[in-house]
Amino acid sequence: MIMHVTKGQLCGAVVIVLITTFIYVGRFSLHHFRPFYAPSISYAEKTTGAVVVELTGDTDHKGIYFVPPQTSVSDLFRIAKVTNIKRFEEKTLAVVLGTGEKVIIDSNQIKIRE
């Protein structure tokens, strides 16, 4: 039994293969073209007047944190479950955070930026 394929069927099959390939390849490469980085909200305190800070840098616990007022860097690390904080200066760990600040962990150093 011999099956004959028409020119239209062949063109249709090629188009389907090209579309499928584009979707497959695009799924892996298009995420690099996102225009903005939007960190996730990692923790939210349910009280009014929460302080909004971002934790970033050399940590697996990056994100936006809504913490209570008068939260120190050490408190933020406890909330974020950052371990091995003894490597940082106590003076820096005691800094009280304000809304809009970014805490950056850089190997054995902490940077706080507005």
Tab-separated table of N, CA and C in Angstrom:
chain	number	residue	atom	x	y	z
A	1	MET	N	0.839	-1.168	0.000
A	1	MET	CA	0.000	0.000	0.000
A	1	MET	C	0.888	1.236	0.000
A	2	ILE	N	0.766	2.035	-0.970
A	2	ILE	CA	1.569	3.244	-1.147
A	2	ILE	C	0.689	4.452	-0.843
A	3	MET	N	1.231	5.343	0.011
A	3	MET	CA	0.492	6.550	0.382
A	3	MET	C	1.085	7.731	-0.383
A	4	HIS	N	0.252	8.465	-1.008
A	4	HIS	CA	0.696	9.638	-1.759
A	4	HIS	C	0.456	10.888	-0.911
A	5	VAL	N	1.466	11.714	-0.802
A	5	VAL	CA	1.385	12.952	-0.045
A	5	VAL	C	1.329	14.104	-1.040
A	6	THR	N	0.324	14.936	-0.862
A	6	THR	CA	0.193	16.076	-1.767
A	6	THR	C	1.117	17.199	-1.326
A	7	LYS	N	1.317	18.137	-2.234
A	7	LYS	CA	2.172	19.285	-1.946
A	7	LYS	C	1.594	20.104	-0.779
A	8	GLY	N	0.284	20.248	-0.713
A	8	GLY	CA	-0.371	20.993	0.370
A	8	GLY	C	-0.186	20.320	1.716
A	9	GLN	N	-0.263	18.982	1.742
A	9	GLN	CA	-0.047	18.249	2.992
A	9	GLN	C	1.394	18.402	3.457
A	10	LEU	N	2.318	18.355	2.542
A	10	LEU	CA	3.727	18.513	2.880
A	10	LEU	C	4.004	19.909	3.433
A	11	CYS	N	3.448	20.917	2.805
A	11	CYS	CA	3.614	22.305	3.297
A	11	CYS	C	2.986	22.459	4.680
A	12	GLY	N	1.830	21.882	4.886
A	12	GLY	CA	1.162	21.944	6.189
A	12	GLY	C	1.990	21.278	7.276
A	13	ALA	N	2.576	20.116	6.959
A	13	ALA	CA	3.418	19.406	7.927
A	13	ALA	C	4.658	20.226	8.276
A	14	VAL	N	5.255	20.877	7.298
A	14	VAL	CA	6.432	21.717	7.546
A	14	VAL	C	6.063	22.901	8.433
A	15	VAL	N	4.934	23.529	8.170
A	15	VAL	CA	4.479	24.663	8.991
A	15	VAL	C	4.247	24.214	10.428
A	16	ILE	N	3.628	23.073	10.631
A	16	ILE	CA	3.374	22.568	11.991
A	16	ILE	C	4.692	22.294	12.715
A	17	VAL	N	5.656	21.702	12.035
A	17	VAL	CA	6.960	21.435	12.648
A	17	VAL	C	7.663	22.748	13.001
A	18	LEU	N	7.605	23.738	12.126
A	18	LEU	CA	8.249	25.029	12.410
A	18	LEU	C	7.597	25.742	13.590
A	19	ILE	N	6.283	25.732	13.647
A	19	ILE	CA	5.579	26.380	14.761
A	19	ILE	C	5.903	25.670	16.071
A	20	THR	N	5.884	24.355	16.060
A	20	THR	CA	6.194	23.587	17.269
A	20	THR	C	7.625	23.853	17.723
A	21	THR	N	8.557	23.906	16.787
A	21	THR	CA	9.957	24.193	17.127
A	21	THR	C	10.094	25.593	17.707
A	22	PHE	N	9.418	26.577	17.116
A	22	PHE	CA	9.471	27.948	17.617
A	22	PHE	C	8.945	28.026	19.050
A	23	ILE	N	7.838	27.378	19.319
A	23	ILE	CA	7.258	27.393	20.665
A	23	ILE	C	8.200	26.715	21.653
A	24	TYR	N	8.766	25.587	21.276
A	24	TYR	CA	9.662	24.844	22.159
A	24	TYR	C	10.914	25.652	22.478
A	25	VAL	N	11.557	26.206	21.453
A	25	VAL	CA	12.779	26.989	21.650
A	25	VAL	C	12.455	28.307	22.355
A	26	GLY	N	11.365	28.937	21.988
A	26	GLY	CA	10.982	30.211	22.592
A	26	GLY	C	10.695	30.107	24.072
A	27	ARG	N	10.190	28.980	24.495
A	27	ARG	CA	9.881	28.758	25.906
A	27	ARG	C	11.126	28.894	26.771
A	28	PHE	N	12.279	28.499	26.253
A	28	PHE	CA	13.512	28.549	27.018
A	28	PHE	C	14.293	29.852	26.844
A	29	SER	N	14.095	30.525	25.734
A	29	SER	CA	14.913	31.709	25.475
A	29	SER	C	14.201	33.034	25.732
A	30	LEU	N	12.900	33.075	25.716
A	30	LEU	CA	12.194	34.349	25.869
A	30	LEU	C	12.246	34.904	27.279
A	31	HIS	N	12.499	34.064	28.283
A	31	HIS	CA	12.548	34.580	29.654
A	31	HIS	C	13.725	35.523	29.859
A	32	HIS	N	14.709	35.525	28.963
A	32	HIS	CA	15.840	36.447	29.076
A	32	HIS	C	15.473	37.867	28.655
A	33	PHE	N	14.329	38.040	28.018
A	33	PHE	CA	13.936	39.345	27.510
A	33	PHE	C	12.929	40.057	28.409
A	34	ARG	N	12.760	39.591	29.637
A	34	ARG	CA	11.863	40.282	30.560
A	34	ARG	C	12.439	41.667	30.854
A	35	PRO	N	11.634	42.698	30.763
A	35	PRO	CA	12.182	44.043	30.918
A	35	PRO	C	12.511	44.420	32.359
A	36	PHE	N	11.865	43.824	33.328
A	36	PHE	CA	12.076	44.222	34.713
A	36	PHE	C	12.234	42.996	35.594
A	37	TYR	N	13.035	43.158	36.655
A	37	TYR	CA	13.164	42.123	37.672
A	37	TYR	C	12.178	42.471	38.770
A	38	ALA	N	11.304	41.570	39.081
A	38	ALA	CA	10.320	41.796	40.131
A	38	ALA	C	10.514	40.756	41.221
A	39	PRO	N	11.205	41.120	42.313
A	39	PRO	CA	11.425	40.145	43.370
A	39	PRO	C	10.112	39.747	44.033
A	40	SER	N	10.092	38.571	44.563
A	40	SER	CA	8.875	38.077	45.204
A	40	SER	C	8.746	38.640	46.617
A	41	ILE	N	7.529	38.632	47.127
A	41	ILE	CA	7.297	39.031	48.513
A	41	ILE	C	7.523	37.789	49.351
A	42	SER	N	8.575	37.817	50.155
A	42	SER	CA	8.979	36.642	50.904
A	42	SER	C	8.330	36.554	52.276
A	43	TYR	N	7.976	37.703	52.856
A	43	TYR	CA	7.412	37.715	54.204
A	43	TYR	C	6.576	38.978	54.343
A	44	ALA	N	5.432	38.854	54.982
A	44	ALA	CA	4.585	40.025	55.194
A	44	ALA	C	4.046	40.023	56.613
A	45	GLU	N	4.389	41.051	57.363
A	45	GLU	CA	3.864	41.243	58.710
A	45	GLU	C	2.454	41.796	58.571
A	46	LYS	N	1.529	41.293	59.331
A	46	LYS	CA	0.124	41.650	59.171
A	46	LYS	C	-0.298	42.870	60.003
A	47	THR	N	0.658	43.611	60.520
A	47	THR	CA	0.324	44.802	61.299
A	47	THR	C	0.403	46.042	60.414
A	48	THR	N	-0.271	47.089	60.853
A	48	THR	CA	-0.182	48.342	60.108
A	48	THR	C	1.176	48.981	60.376
A	49	GLY	N	1.653	49.740	59.426
A	49	GLY	CA	2.932	50.429	59.584
A	49	GLY	C	4.135	49.538	59.359
A	50	ALA	N	3.970	48.455	58.654
A	50	ALA	CA	5.086	47.552	58.395
A	50	ALA	C	6.173	48.267	57.593
A	51	VAL	N	7.396	47.886	57.825
A	51	VAL	CA	8.553	48.428	57.129
A	51	VAL	C	8.849	47.500	55.950
A	52	VAL	N	9.062	48.089	54.776
A	52	VAL	CA	9.298	47.308	53.563
A	52	VAL	C	10.783	47.358	53.229
A	53	VAL	N	11.438	46.188	53.230
A	53	VAL	CA	12.861	46.110	52.905
A	53	VAL	C	13.091	44.991	51.895
A	54	GLU	N	14.188	45.120	51.152
A	54	GLU	CA	14.562	44.077	50.199
A	54	GLU	C	15.847	43.429	50.668
A	55	LEU	N	15.885	42.105	50.615
A	55	LEU	CA	17.085	41.347	50.939
A	55	LEU	C	17.609	40.750	49.642
A	56	THR	N	18.885	40.999	49.363
A	56	THR	CA	19.474	40.521	48.113
A	56	THR	C	20.951	40.224	48.327
A	57	GLY	N	21.610	39.769	47.288
A	57	GLY	CA	23.044	39.481	47.356
A	57	GLY	C	23.311	37.996	47.401
A	58	ASP	N	24.365	37.618	48.128
A	58	ASP	CA	24.797	36.222	48.221
A	58	ASP	C	23.957	35.452	49.236
A	59	THR	N	22.702	35.230	48.916
A	59	THR	CA	21.801	34.485	49.788
A	59	THR	C	20.728	33.798	48.957
A	60	ASP	N	20.212	32.719	49.481
A	60	ASP	CA	19.104	32.023	48.820
A	60	ASP	C	17.758	32.573	49.271
A	61	HIS	N	17.773	33.588	50.119
A	61	HIS	CA	16.545	34.115	50.718
A	61	HIS	C	16.230	35.522	50.223
A	62	LYS	N	16.498	35.778	48.950
A	62	LYS	CA	16.238	37.095	48.358
A	62	LYS	C	14.742	37.359	48.308
A	63	GLY	N	14.383	38.629	48.405
A	63	GLY	CA	12.987	38.987	48.264
A	63	GLY	C	12.643	40.272	48.980
A	64	ILE	N	11.359	40.594	48.941
A	64	ILE	CA	10.814	41.762	49.619
A	64	ILE	C	10.206	41.281	50.936
A	65	TYR	N	10.520	41.976	52.009
A	65	TYR	CA	10.023	41.609	53.329
A	65	TYR	C	9.265	42.784	53.938
A	66	PHE	N	8.059	42.537	54.415
A	66	PHE	CA	7.262	43.514	55.156
A	66	PHE	C	7.421	43.135	56.621
A	67	VAL	N	8.245	43.870	57.347
A	67	VAL	CA	8.595	43.525	58.723
A	67	VAL	C	8.058	44.578	59.683
A	68	PRO	N	7.965	44.236	60.972
A	68	PRO	CA	7.474	45.222	61.947
A	68	PRO	C	8.440	46.405	62.076
A	69	PRO	N	7.924	47.543	62.522
A	69	PRO	CA	8.798	48.693	62.783
A	69	PRO	C	9.871	48.322	63.811
A	70	GLN	N	10.988	48.996	63.756
A	70	GLN	CA	12.122	48.779	64.654
A	70	GLN	C	12.790	47.407	64.459
A	71	THR	N	12.671	46.843	63.266
A	71	THR	CA	13.327	45.569	62.957
A	71	THR	C	14.783	45.835	62.598
A	72	SER	N	15.676	45.105	63.235
A	72	SER	CA	17.105	45.243	62.941
A	72	SER	C	17.492	44.278	61.819
A	73	VAL	N	18.703	44.451	61.332
A	73	VAL	CA	19.214	43.547	60.296
A	73	VAL	C	19.237	42.119	60.836
A	74	SER	N	19.627	41.954	62.078
A	74	SER	CA	19.642	40.633	62.699
A	74	SER	C	18.235	40.019	62.734
A	75	ASP	N	17.233	40.835	63.072
A	75	ASP	CA	15.839	40.362	63.075
A	75	ASP	C	15.408	39.948	61.667
A	76	LEU	N	15.784	40.752	60.672
A	76	LEU	CA	15.455	40.430	59.286
A	76	LEU	C	16.059	39.079	58.902
A	77	PHE	N	17.319	38.853	59.275
A	77	PHE	CA	17.967	37.582	58.959
A	77	PHE	C	17.262	36.412	59.647
A	78	ARG	N	16.786	36.630	60.870
A	78	ARG	CA	16.047	35.580	61.572
A	78	ARG	C	14.744	35.285	60.838
A	79	ILE	N	14.021	36.330	60.430
A	79	ILE	CA	12.766	36.167	59.694
A	79	ILE	C	13.017	35.466	58.360
A	80	ALA	N	14.099	35.846	57.670
A	80	ALA	CA	14.409	35.284	56.356
A	80	ALA	C	15.097	33.924	56.443
A	81	LYS	N	15.409	33.510	57.664
A	81	LYS	CA	16.086	32.225	57.884
A	81	LYS	C	17.478	32.190	57.257
A	82	VAL	N	18.173	33.337	57.354
A	82	VAL	CA	19.568	33.407	56.915
A	82	VAL	C	20.414	32.847	58.051
A	83	THR	N	21.239	31.860	57.731
A	83	THR	CA	22.060	31.218	58.761
A	83	THR	C	23.480	31.772	58.729
A	84	ASN	N	24.256	31.390	59.728
A	84	ASN	CA	25.665	31.761	59.827
A	84	ASN	C	25.856	33.275	59.844
A	85	ILE	N	25.097	33.960	60.702
A	85	ILE	CA	25.207	35.425	60.749
A	85	ILE	C	26.352	35.886	61.661
A	86	LYS	N	27.002	34.975	62.350
A	86	LYS	CA	28.123	35.354	63.223
A	86	LYS	C	29.311	35.896	62.436
A	87	ARG	N	29.308	35.681	61.132
A	87	ARG	CA	30.411	36.183	60.292
A	87	ARG	C	30.315	37.685	60.051
A	88	PHE	N	29.173	38.302	60.390
A	88	PHE	CA	28.966	39.729	60.155
A	88	PHE	C	29.250	40.536	61.420
A	89	GLU	N	29.572	41.802	61.248
A	89	GLU	CA	29.846	42.688	62.383
A	89	GLU	C	28.568	42.913	63.197
A	90	GLU	N	28.698	42.865	64.514
A	90	GLU	CA	27.544	43.071	65.398
A	90	GLU	C	26.954	44.462	65.220
A	91	LYS	N	27.812	45.430	64.958
A	91	LYS	CA	27.363	46.810	64.756
A	91	LYS	C	26.394	46.893	63.570
A	92	THR	N	26.710	46.192	62.490
A	92	THR	CA	25.850	46.202	61.308
A	92	THR	C	24.578	45.412	61.555
A	93	LEU	N	24.678	44.305	62.268
A	93	LEU	CA	23.495	43.488	62.576
A	93	LEU	C	22.497	44.243	63.454
A	94	ALA	N	22.967	45.234	64.207
A	94	ALA	CA	22.103	45.977	65.122
A	94	ALA	C	21.401	47.158	64.455
A	95	VAL	N	21.740	47.470	63.208
A	95	VAL	CA	21.132	48.610	62.509
A	95	VAL	C	19.632	48.369	62.348
A	96	VAL	N	18.829	49.377	62.727
A	96	VAL	CA	17.374	49.306	62.575
A	96	VAL	C	17.021	49.740	61.162
A	97	LEU	N	16.193	48.942	60.496
A	97	LEU	CA	15.862	49.171	59.090
A	97	LEU	C	14.674	50.099	58.932
A	98	GLY	N	14.691	50.858	57.845
A	98	GLY	CA	13.586	51.739	57.498
A	98	GLY	C	12.989	51.327	56.162
A	99	THR	N	11.803	51.813	55.881
A	99	THR	CA	11.126	51.469	54.633
A	99	THR	C	11.949	51.894	53.422
A	100	GLY	N	12.014	51.024	52.444
A	100	GLY	CA	12.709	51.311	51.202
A	100	GLY	C	14.171	50.943	51.202
A	101	GLU	N	14.679	50.416	52.303
A	101	GLU	CA	16.095	50.067	52.339
A	101	GLU	C	16.329	48.690	51.741
A	102	LYS	N	17.528	48.524	51.204
A	102	LYS	CA	17.942	47.258	50.592
A	102	LYS	C	19.130	46.739	51.383
A	103	VAL	N	19.018	45.501	51.859
A	103	VAL	CA	20.104	44.856	52.589
A	103	VAL	C	20.785	43.897	51.615
A	104	ILE	N	22.058	44.144	51.378
A	104	ILE	CA	22.814	43.347	50.412
A	104	ILE	C	23.861	42.535	51.162
A	105	ILE	N	23.788	41.219	50.999
A	105	ILE	CA	24.795	40.347	51.597
A	105	ILE	C	25.868	40.117	50.542
A	106	ASP	N	27.090	40.518	50.873
A	106	ASP	CA	28.213	40.387	49.951
A	106	ASP	C	29.313	39.616	50.667
A	107	SER	N	29.353	38.313	50.483
A	107	SER	CA	30.246	37.355	51.145
A	107	SER	C	30.217	37.570	52.661
A	108	ASN	N	31.210	38.209	53.245
A	108	ASN	CA	31.248	38.397	54.712
A	108	ASN	C	30.928	39.815	55.113
A	109	GLN	N	30.189	40.537	54.276
A	109	GLN	CA	29.903	41.937	54.536
A	109	GLN	C	28.431	42.216	54.239
A	110	ILE	N	27.851	43.156	54.973
A	110	ILE	CA	26.475	43.580	54.743
A	110	ILE	C	26.504	45.037	54.313
A	111	LYS	N	25.769	45.331	53.235
A	111	LYS	CA	25.624	46.718	52.777
A	111	LYS	C	24.148	47.076	52.890
A	112	ILE	N	23.887	48.282	53.353
A	112	ILE	CA	22.500	48.779	53.455
A	112	ILE	C	22.395	50.009	52.592
A	113	ARG	N	21.467	49.964	51.635
A	113	ARG	CA	21.288	51.069	50.696
A	113	ARG	C	19.848	51.530	50.707
A	114	GLU	N	19.658	52.790	50.461
A	114	GLU	CA	18.289	53.338	50.335
A	114	GLU	C	17.852	53.312	48.907
